[in-house]
Every structure is written in structure tokens, then in C-alpha cells.
C-alpha positions as a printed NumPy array, in Angstrom:
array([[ -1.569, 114.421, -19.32 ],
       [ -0.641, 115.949, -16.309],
       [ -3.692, 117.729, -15.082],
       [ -4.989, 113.744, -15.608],
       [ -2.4  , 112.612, -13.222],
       [ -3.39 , 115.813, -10.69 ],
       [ -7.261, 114.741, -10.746],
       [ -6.138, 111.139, -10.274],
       [ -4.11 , 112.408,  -7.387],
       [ -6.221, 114.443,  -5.682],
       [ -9.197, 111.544,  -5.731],
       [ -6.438, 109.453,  -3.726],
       [ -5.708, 112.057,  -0.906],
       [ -9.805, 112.027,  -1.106],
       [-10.003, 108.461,  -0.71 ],
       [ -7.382, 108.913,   2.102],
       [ -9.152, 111.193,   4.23 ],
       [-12.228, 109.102,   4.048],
       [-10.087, 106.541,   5.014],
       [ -8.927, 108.345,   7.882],
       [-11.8  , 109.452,   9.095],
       [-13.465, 105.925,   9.106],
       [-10.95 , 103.957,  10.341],
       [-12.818, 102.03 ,  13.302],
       [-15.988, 101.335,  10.823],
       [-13.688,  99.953,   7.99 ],
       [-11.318,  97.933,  10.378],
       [-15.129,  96.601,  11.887],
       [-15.92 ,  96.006,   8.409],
       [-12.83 ,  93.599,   7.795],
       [-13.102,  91.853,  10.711],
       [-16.504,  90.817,  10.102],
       [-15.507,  89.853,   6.362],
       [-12.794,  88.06 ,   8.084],
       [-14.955,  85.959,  10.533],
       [-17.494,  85.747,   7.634],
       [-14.976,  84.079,   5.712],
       [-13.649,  81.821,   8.302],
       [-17.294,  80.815,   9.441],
       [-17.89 ,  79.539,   5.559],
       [-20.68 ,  82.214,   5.494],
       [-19.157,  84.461,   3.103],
       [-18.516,  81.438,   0.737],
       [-22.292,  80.892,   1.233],
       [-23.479,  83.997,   0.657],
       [-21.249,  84.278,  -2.937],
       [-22.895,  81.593,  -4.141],
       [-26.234,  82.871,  -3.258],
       [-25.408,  85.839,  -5.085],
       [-24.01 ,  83.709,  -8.08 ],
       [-27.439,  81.699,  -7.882],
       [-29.548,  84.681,  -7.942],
       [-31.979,  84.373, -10.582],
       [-32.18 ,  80.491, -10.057],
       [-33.428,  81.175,  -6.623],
       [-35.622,  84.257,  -7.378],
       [-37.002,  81.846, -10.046],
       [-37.737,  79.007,  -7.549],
       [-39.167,  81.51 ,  -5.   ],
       [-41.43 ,  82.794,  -7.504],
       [-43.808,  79.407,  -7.955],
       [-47.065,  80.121,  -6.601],
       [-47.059,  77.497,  -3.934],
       [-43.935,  78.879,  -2.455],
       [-45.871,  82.483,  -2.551],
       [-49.251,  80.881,  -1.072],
       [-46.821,  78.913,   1.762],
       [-44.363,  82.888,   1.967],
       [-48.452,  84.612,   2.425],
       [-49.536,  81.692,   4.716],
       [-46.398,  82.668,   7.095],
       [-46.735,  86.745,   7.153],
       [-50.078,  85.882,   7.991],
       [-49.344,  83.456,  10.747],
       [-46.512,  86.377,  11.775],
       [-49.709,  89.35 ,  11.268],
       [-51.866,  86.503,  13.771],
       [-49.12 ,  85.832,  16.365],
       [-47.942,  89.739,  16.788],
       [-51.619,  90.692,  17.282],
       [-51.564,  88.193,  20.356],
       [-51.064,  90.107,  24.116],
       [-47.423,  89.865,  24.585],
       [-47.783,  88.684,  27.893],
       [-50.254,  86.078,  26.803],
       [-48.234,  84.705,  24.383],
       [-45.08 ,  84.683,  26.98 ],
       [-46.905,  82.609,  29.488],
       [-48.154,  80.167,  26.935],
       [-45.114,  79.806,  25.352],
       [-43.65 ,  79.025,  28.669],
       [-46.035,  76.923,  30.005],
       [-46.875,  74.878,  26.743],
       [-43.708,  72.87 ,  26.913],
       [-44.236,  71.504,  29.909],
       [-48.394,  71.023,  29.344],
       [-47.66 ,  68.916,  25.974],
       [-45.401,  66.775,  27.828],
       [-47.742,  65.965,  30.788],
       [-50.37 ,  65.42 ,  28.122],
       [-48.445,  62.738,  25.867],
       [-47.054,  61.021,  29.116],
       [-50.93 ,  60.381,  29.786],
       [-52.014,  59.76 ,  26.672],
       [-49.093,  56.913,  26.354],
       [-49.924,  55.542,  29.878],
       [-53.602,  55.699,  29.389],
       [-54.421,  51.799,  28.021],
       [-58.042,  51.305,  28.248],
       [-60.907,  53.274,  27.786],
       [-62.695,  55.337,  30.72 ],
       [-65.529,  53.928,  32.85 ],
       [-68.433,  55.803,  33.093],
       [-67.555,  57.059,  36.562],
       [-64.221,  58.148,  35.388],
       [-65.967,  59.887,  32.203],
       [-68.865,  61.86 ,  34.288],
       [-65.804,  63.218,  36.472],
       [-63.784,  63.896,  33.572],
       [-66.833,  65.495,  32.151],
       [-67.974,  67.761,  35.272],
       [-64.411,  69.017,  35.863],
       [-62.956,  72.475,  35.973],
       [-60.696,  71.653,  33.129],
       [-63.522,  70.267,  30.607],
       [-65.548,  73.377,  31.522],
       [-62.633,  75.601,  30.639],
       [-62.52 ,  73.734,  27.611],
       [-65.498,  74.025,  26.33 ],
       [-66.005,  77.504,  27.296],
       [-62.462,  78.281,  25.551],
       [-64.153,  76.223,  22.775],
       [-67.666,  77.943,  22.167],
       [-65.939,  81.798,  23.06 ],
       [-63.409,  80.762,  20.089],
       [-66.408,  79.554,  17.378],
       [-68.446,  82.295,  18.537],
       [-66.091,  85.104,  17.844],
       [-64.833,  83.041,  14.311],
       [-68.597,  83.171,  13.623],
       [-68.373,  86.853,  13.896],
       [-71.251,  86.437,  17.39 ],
       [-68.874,  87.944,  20.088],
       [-70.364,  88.168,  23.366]])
């Protein structure tokens, strides 16, 4: 019984000296358990864990798979986008949308065929279409 009671003793001075040596991490580690707790997020994430093969069951129905593929493919789309690019229209796009529905909600009879032949020769419906046919062409696999 006694060289029991030595193993057992020399595993705590082990567990000491880790303890020791990791003092920072494991008082980090509390304090995040701590505000985990206090947030509710710790509660949350125990009954997650409790739940687990309910949710790994509901995950697993193909049209939550087809809508999980449809979104790493939207992610696979976006990241292949020039970062710069994407910044400016995600910056400007805001601001565009709003113009846009302010004018559509204004806008309370149709266009006279003055207004339409401008509207049609402008910069902006050139750009348009131009965006348009460049964006079929290269879907259709006829890059120019």
C-alpha cells in the first residue's frame, strides 16, 4: 500500500509543477470560463453539447447539406473576388441601393419617350449592358 500512496504522491508534485509552470495560461483559462459563464455562453454551449446527436441529426437532412454546400460555395465565389473589388463594392453598395429605392419610390409614372431615349443612350445603360453581355459571355464559356 505504500508504494500506492508514493505513485499517487509523486503524480501530485507532477500535477504541481505543471501547475506552476502554467500559471498565466490556466488563470487565462478561468477567467474566460468565468466571463463565459457570466455571459450565459457557457450555459449555452452545455446544452449544445447535451443536444449533440439531436443536432448532428438535424444537420444531417439533405436540404440543410444542399443549403451548408450552397454557402461554401457562395464563400469559394466571394474569396475568388479581387479583394479590392469587393472592398469598394461593398462600400459603395450601401449607399447605391439606397439612391436606387429612393427613385424607384419617387418615380410615379412611366417615362416619356424623350426621357427613355436619354435613359437609353446614357453612360450608365451602356455600362450596363456591357457589364451585362461581358457577364453572359464569360457564363457561356465565350470570353473575349
Amino acid at each position: 500500500m505504500a508504494h500506492g500512496a508514493q505513485v499517487g504522491d509523486e503524480k501530485i508534485l507532477k500535477l504541481l509543477e505543471l501547475v506552476e509552470e502554467n500559471y498565466e495560461a490556466l488563470a487565462t483559462t478561468i477567467e474566460l470560463v468565468a466571463a463565459l459563464k457570466k455571459s450565459g455562453t457557457l450555459d449555452a454551449l452545455l446544452q449544445l453539447a447535451e443536444m449533440g446527436d439531436e443536432i448532428f441529426n438535424s444537420l444531417a437532412r439533405p436540404e440543410v447539406m444542399k443549403m451548408i454546400g450552397n454557402l461554401m460555395m457562395m464563400g469559394y465565389m466571394l474569396s475568388q473576388i479581387d479583394q479590392p473589388l469587393l472592398m469598394k463594392a461593398a462600400e459603395k453598395m450601401p449607399v447605391c441601393m439606397n439612391t436606387a429605392l429612393q427613385e424607384a419610390a419617387a418615380t410615379e409614372k412611366g417615362m416619356g419617350i424623350r426621357e427613355l431615349m436619354k435613359t437609353m443612350t446614357s453612360p450608365e445603360m451602356a455600362a450596363l449592358l456591357k457589364a451585362l453581355i461581358a457577364g453572359v459571355s464569360c457564363a457561356r464559356g465565350k470570353q473575349g
